[in-house]
JSON list of C-alpha atoms in Angstrom, two decimals:
[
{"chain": "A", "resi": 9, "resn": "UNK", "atom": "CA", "xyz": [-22.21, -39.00, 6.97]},
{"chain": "A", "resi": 10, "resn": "UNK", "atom": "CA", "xyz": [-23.03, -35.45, 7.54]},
{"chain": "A", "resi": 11, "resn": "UNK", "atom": "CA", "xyz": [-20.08, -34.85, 9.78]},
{"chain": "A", "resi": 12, "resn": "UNK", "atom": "CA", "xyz": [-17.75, -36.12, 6.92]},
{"chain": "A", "resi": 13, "resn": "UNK", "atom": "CA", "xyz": [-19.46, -33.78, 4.70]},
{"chain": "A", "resi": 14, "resn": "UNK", "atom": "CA", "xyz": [-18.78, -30.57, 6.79]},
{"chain": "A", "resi": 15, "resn": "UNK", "atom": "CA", "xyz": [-14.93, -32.32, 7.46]},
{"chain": "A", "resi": 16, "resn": "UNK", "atom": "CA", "xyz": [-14.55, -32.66, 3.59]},
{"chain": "A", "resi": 17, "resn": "UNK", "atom": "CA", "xyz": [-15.50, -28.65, 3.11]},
{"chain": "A", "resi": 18, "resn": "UNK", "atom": "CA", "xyz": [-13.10, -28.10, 5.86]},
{"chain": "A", "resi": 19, "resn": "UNK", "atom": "CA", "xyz": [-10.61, -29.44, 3.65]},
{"chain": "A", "resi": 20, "resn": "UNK", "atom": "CA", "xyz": [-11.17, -28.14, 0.45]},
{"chain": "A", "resi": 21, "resn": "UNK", "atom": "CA", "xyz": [-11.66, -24.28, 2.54]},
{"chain": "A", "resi": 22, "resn": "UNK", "atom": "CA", "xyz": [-7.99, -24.83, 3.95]},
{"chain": "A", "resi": 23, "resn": "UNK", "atom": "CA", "xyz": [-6.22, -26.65, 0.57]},
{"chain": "A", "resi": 24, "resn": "UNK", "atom": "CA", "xyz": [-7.64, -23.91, -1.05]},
{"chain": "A", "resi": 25, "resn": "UNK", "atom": "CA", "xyz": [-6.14, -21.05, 1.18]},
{"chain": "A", "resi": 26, "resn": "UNK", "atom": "CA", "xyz": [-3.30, -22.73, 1.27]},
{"chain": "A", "resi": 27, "resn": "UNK", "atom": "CA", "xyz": [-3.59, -22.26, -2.83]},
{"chain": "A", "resi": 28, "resn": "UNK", "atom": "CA", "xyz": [-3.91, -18.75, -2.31]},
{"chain": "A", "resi": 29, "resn": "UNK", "atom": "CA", "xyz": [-1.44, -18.09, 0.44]},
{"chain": "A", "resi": 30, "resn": "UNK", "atom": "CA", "xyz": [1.04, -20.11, -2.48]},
{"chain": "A", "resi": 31, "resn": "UNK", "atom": "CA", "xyz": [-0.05, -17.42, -5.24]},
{"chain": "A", "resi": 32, "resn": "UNK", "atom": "CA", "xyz": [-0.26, -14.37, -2.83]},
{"chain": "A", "resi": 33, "resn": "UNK", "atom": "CA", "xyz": [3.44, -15.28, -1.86]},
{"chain": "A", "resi": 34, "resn": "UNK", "atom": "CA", "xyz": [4.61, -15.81, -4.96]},
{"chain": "A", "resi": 35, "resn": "UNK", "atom": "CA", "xyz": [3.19, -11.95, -6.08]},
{"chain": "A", "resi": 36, "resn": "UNK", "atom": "CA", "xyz": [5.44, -9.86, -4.26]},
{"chain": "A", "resi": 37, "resn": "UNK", "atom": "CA", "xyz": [7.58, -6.46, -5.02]},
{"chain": "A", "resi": 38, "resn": "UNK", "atom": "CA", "xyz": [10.88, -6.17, -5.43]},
{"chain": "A", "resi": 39, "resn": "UNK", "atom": "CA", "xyz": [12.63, -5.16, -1.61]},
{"chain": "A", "resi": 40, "resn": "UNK", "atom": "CA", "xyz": [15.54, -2.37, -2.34]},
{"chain": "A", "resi": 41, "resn": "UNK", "atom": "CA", "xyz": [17.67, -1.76, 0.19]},
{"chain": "A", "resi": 42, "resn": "UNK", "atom": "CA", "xyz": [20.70, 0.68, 0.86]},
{"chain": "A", "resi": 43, "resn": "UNK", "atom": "CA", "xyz": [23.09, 2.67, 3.20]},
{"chain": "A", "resi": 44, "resn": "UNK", "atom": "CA", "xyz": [21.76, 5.47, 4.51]},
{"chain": "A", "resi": 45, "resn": "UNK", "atom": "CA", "xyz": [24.65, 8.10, 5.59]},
{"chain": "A", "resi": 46, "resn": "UNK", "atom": "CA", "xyz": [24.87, 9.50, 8.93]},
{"chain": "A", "resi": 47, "resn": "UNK", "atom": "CA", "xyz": [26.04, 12.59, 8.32]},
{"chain": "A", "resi": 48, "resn": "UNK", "atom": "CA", "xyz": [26.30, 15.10, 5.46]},
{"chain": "A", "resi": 49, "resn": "UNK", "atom": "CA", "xyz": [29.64, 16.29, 4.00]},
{"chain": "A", "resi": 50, "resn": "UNK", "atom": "CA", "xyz": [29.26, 18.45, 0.89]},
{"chain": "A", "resi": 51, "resn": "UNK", "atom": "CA", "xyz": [27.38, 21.29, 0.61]},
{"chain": "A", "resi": 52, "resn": "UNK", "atom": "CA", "xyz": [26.52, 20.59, -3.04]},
{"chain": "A", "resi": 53, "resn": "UNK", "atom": "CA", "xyz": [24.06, 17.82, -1.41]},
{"chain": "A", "resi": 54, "resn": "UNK", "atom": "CA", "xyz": [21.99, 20.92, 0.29]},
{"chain": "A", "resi": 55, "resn": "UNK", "atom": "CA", "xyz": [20.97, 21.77, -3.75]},
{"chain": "A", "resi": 56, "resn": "UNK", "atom": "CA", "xyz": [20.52, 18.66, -4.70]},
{"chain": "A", "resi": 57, "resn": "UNK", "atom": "CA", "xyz": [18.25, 17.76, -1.90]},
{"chain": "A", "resi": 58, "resn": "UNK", "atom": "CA", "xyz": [16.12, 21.30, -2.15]},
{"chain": "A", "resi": 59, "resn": "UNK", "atom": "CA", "xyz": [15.71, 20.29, -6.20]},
{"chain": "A", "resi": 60, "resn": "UNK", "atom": "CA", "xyz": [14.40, 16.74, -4.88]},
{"chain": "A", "resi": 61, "resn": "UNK", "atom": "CA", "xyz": [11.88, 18.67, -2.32]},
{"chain": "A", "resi": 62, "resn": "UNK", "atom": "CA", "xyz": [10.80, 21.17, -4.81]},
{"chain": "A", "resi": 63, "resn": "UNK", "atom": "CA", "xyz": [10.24, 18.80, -7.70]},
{"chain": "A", "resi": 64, "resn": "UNK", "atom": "CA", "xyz": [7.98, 16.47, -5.11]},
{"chain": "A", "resi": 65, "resn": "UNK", "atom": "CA", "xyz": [6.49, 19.46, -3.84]},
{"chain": "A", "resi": 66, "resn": "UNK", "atom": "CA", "xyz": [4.98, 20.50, -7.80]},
{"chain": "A", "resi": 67, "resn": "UNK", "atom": "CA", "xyz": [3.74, 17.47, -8.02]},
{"chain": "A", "resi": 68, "resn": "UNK", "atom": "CA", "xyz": [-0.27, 17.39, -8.71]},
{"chain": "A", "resi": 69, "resn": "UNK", "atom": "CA", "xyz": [-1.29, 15.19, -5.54]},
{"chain": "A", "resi": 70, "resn": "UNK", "atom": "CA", "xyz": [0.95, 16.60, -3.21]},
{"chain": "A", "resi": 71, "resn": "UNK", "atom": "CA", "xyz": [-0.41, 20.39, -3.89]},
{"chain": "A", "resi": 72, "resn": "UNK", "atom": "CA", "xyz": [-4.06, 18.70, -3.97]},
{"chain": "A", "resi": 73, "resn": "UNK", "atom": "CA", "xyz": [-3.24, 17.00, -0.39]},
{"chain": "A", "resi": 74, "resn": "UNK", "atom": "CA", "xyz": [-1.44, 19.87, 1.06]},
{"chain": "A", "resi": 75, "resn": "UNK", "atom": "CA", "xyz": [-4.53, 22.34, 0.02]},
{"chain": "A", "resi": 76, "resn": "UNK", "atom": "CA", "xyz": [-6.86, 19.24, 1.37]},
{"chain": "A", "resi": 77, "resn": "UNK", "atom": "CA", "xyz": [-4.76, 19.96, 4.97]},
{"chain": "A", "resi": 78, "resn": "UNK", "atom": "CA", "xyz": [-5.05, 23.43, 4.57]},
{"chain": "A", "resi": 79, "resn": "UNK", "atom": "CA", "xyz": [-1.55, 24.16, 3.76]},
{"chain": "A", "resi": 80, "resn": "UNK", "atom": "CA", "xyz": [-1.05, 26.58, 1.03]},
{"chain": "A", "resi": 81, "resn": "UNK", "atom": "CA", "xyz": [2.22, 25.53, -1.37]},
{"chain": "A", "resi": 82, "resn": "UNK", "atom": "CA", "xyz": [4.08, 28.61, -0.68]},
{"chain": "A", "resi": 83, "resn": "UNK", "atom": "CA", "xyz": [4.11, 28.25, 2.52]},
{"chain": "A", "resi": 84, "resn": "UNK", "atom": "CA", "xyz": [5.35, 24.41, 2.38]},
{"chain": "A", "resi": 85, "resn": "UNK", "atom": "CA", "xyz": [8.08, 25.87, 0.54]},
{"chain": "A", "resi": 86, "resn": "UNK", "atom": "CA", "xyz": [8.75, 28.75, 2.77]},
{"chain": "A", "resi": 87, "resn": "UNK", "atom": "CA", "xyz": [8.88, 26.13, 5.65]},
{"chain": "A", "resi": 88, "resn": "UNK", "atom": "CA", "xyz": [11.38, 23.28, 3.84]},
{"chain": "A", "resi": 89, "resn": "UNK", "atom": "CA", "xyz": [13.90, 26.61, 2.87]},
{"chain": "A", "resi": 90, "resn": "UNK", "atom": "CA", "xyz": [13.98, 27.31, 6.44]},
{"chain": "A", "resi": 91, "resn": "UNK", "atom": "CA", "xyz": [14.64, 23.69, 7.30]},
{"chain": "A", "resi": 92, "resn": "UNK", "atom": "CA", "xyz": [17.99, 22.60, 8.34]},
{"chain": "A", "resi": 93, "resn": "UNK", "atom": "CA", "xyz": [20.41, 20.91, 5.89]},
{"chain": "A", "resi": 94, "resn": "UNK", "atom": "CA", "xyz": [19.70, 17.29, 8.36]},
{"chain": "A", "resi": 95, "resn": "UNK", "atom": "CA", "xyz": [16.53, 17.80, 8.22]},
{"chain": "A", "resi": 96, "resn": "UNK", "atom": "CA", "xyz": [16.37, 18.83, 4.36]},
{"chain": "A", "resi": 97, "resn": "UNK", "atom": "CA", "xyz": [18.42, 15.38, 3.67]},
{"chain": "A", "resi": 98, "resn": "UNK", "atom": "CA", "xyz": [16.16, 13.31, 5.54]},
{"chain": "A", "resi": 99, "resn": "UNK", "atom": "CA", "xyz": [13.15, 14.96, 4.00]},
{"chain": "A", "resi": 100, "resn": "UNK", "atom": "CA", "xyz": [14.21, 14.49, 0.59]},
{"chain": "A", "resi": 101, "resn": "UNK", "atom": "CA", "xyz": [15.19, 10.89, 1.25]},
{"chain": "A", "resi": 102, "resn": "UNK", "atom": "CA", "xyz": [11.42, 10.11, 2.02]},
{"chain": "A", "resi": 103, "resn": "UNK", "atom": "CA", "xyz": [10.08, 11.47, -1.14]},
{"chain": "A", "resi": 104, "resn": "UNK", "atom": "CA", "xyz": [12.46, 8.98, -2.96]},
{"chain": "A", "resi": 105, "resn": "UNK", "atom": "CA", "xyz": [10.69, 6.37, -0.96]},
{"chain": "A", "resi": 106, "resn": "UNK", "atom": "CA", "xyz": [7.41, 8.20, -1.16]},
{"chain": "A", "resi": 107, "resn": "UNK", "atom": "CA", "xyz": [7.84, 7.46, -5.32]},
{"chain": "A", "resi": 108, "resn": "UNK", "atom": "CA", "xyz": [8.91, 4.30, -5.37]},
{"chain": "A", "resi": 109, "resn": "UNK", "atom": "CA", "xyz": [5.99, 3.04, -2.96]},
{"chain": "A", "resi": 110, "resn": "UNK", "atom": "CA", "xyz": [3.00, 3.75, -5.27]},
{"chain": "A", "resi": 111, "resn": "UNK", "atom": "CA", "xyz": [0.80, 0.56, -5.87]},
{"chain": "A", "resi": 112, "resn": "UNK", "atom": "CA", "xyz": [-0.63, -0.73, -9.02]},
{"chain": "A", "resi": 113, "resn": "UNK", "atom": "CA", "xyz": [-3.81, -1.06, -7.95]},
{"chain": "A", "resi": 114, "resn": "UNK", "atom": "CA", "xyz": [-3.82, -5.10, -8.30]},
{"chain": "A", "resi": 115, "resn": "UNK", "atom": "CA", "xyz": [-3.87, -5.62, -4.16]},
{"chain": "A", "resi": 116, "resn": "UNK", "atom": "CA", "xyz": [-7.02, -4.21, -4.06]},
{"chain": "A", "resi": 117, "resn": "UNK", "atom": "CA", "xyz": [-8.41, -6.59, -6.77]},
{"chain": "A", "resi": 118, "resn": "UNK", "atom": "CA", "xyz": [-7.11, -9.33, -4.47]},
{"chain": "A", "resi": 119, "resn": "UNK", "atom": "CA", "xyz": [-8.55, -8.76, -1.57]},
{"chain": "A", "resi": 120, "resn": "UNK", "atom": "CA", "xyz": [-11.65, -8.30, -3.86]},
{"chain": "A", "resi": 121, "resn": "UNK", "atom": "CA", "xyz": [-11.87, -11.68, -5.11]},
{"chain": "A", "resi": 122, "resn": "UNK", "atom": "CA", "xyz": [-10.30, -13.21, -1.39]},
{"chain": "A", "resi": 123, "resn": "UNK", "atom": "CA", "xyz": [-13.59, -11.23, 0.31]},
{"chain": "A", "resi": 124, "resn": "UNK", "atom": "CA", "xyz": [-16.06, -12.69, -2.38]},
{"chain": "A", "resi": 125, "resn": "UNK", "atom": "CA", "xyz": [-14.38, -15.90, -2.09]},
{"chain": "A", "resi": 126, "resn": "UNK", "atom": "CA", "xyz": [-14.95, -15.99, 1.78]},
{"chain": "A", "resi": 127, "resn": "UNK", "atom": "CA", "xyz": [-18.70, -14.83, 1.82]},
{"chain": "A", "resi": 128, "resn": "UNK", "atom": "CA", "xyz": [-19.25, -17.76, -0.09]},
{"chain": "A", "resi": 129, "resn": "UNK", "atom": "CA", "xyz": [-17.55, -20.22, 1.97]},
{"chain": "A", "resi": 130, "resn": "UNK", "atom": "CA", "xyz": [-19.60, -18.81, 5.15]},
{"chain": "A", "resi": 131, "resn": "UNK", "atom": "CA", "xyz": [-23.03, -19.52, 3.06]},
{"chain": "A", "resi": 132, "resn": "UNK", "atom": "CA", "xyz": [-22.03, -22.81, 2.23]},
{"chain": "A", "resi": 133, "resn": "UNK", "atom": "CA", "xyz": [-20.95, -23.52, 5.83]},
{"chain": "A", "resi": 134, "resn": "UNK", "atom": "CA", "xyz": [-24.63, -22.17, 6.74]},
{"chain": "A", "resi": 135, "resn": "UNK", "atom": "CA", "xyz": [-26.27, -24.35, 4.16]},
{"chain": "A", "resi": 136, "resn": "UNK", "atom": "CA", "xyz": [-27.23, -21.19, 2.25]},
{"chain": "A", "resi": 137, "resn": "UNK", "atom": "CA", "xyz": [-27.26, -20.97, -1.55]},
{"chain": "A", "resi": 138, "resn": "UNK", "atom": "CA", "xyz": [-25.88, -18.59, -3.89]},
{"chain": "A", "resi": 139, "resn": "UNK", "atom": "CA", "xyz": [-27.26, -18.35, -6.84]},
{"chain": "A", "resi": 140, "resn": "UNK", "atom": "CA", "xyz": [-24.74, -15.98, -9.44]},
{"chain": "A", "resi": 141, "resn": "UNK", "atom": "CA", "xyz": [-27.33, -15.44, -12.33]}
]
């Protein structure tokens, strides 16, 4: 009888990962993709990109990480106007992405409540008791 009581926690452990892998799937972000060009043909693209570079660069946590590294602004700046126009294109192509990867903040509440979740199962499995009061 005992064994069928640790093969009946077994069961309700893995139906209810299997819950959470369901919800956890279901949660995702929206994937972008697009084309990126091989080469650049306009010189109007050089502006555009140093205006994309500049604007990331005056952003609050980029000047607080850069002084963090021990990188003063200015000379970020001076470095990216020395920078290539390649180089300057691919640059400010990763600050788009840079943006547009930010996180809400809910992921870590997941693997919050997954964590909890788990220390509980291992007590149980140990014939420990928790006691939320």
């Amino acid at each position: 009888m005992a064994m069928m009581r640790k093969a009946g926690w077994f069961v309700v452990v893995a139906v209810m990962m299997a819950g959470w892998m369901g919800v956890l799937g279901s949660v995702r972000g929206i994937a972008e993709a697009g084309v990126i060009a091989s080469s650049i043909s306009d010189a109007g693209s050089r502006v555009e990109d140093m205006a994309k570079v500049q604007a990331f660069l005056e952003n609050k946590v980029v000047v607080q990480k850069l002084v963090d590294y021990g990188v003063s602004p200015a000379d970020a700046m001076a470095k990216v106007k020395s920078m290539s126009a390649q180089d300057l294109h691919r640059l400010a192509s990763l600050t788009d992405r840079a943006a547009a990867g930010t996180s809400s903040g809910i992921e870590w509440l997941i693997a919050l409540a997954i964590l909890v979740i788990l220390i509980i199962v291992i007590f149980k499995l140990m014939n420990k008791e928790v006691i939320v009061r």
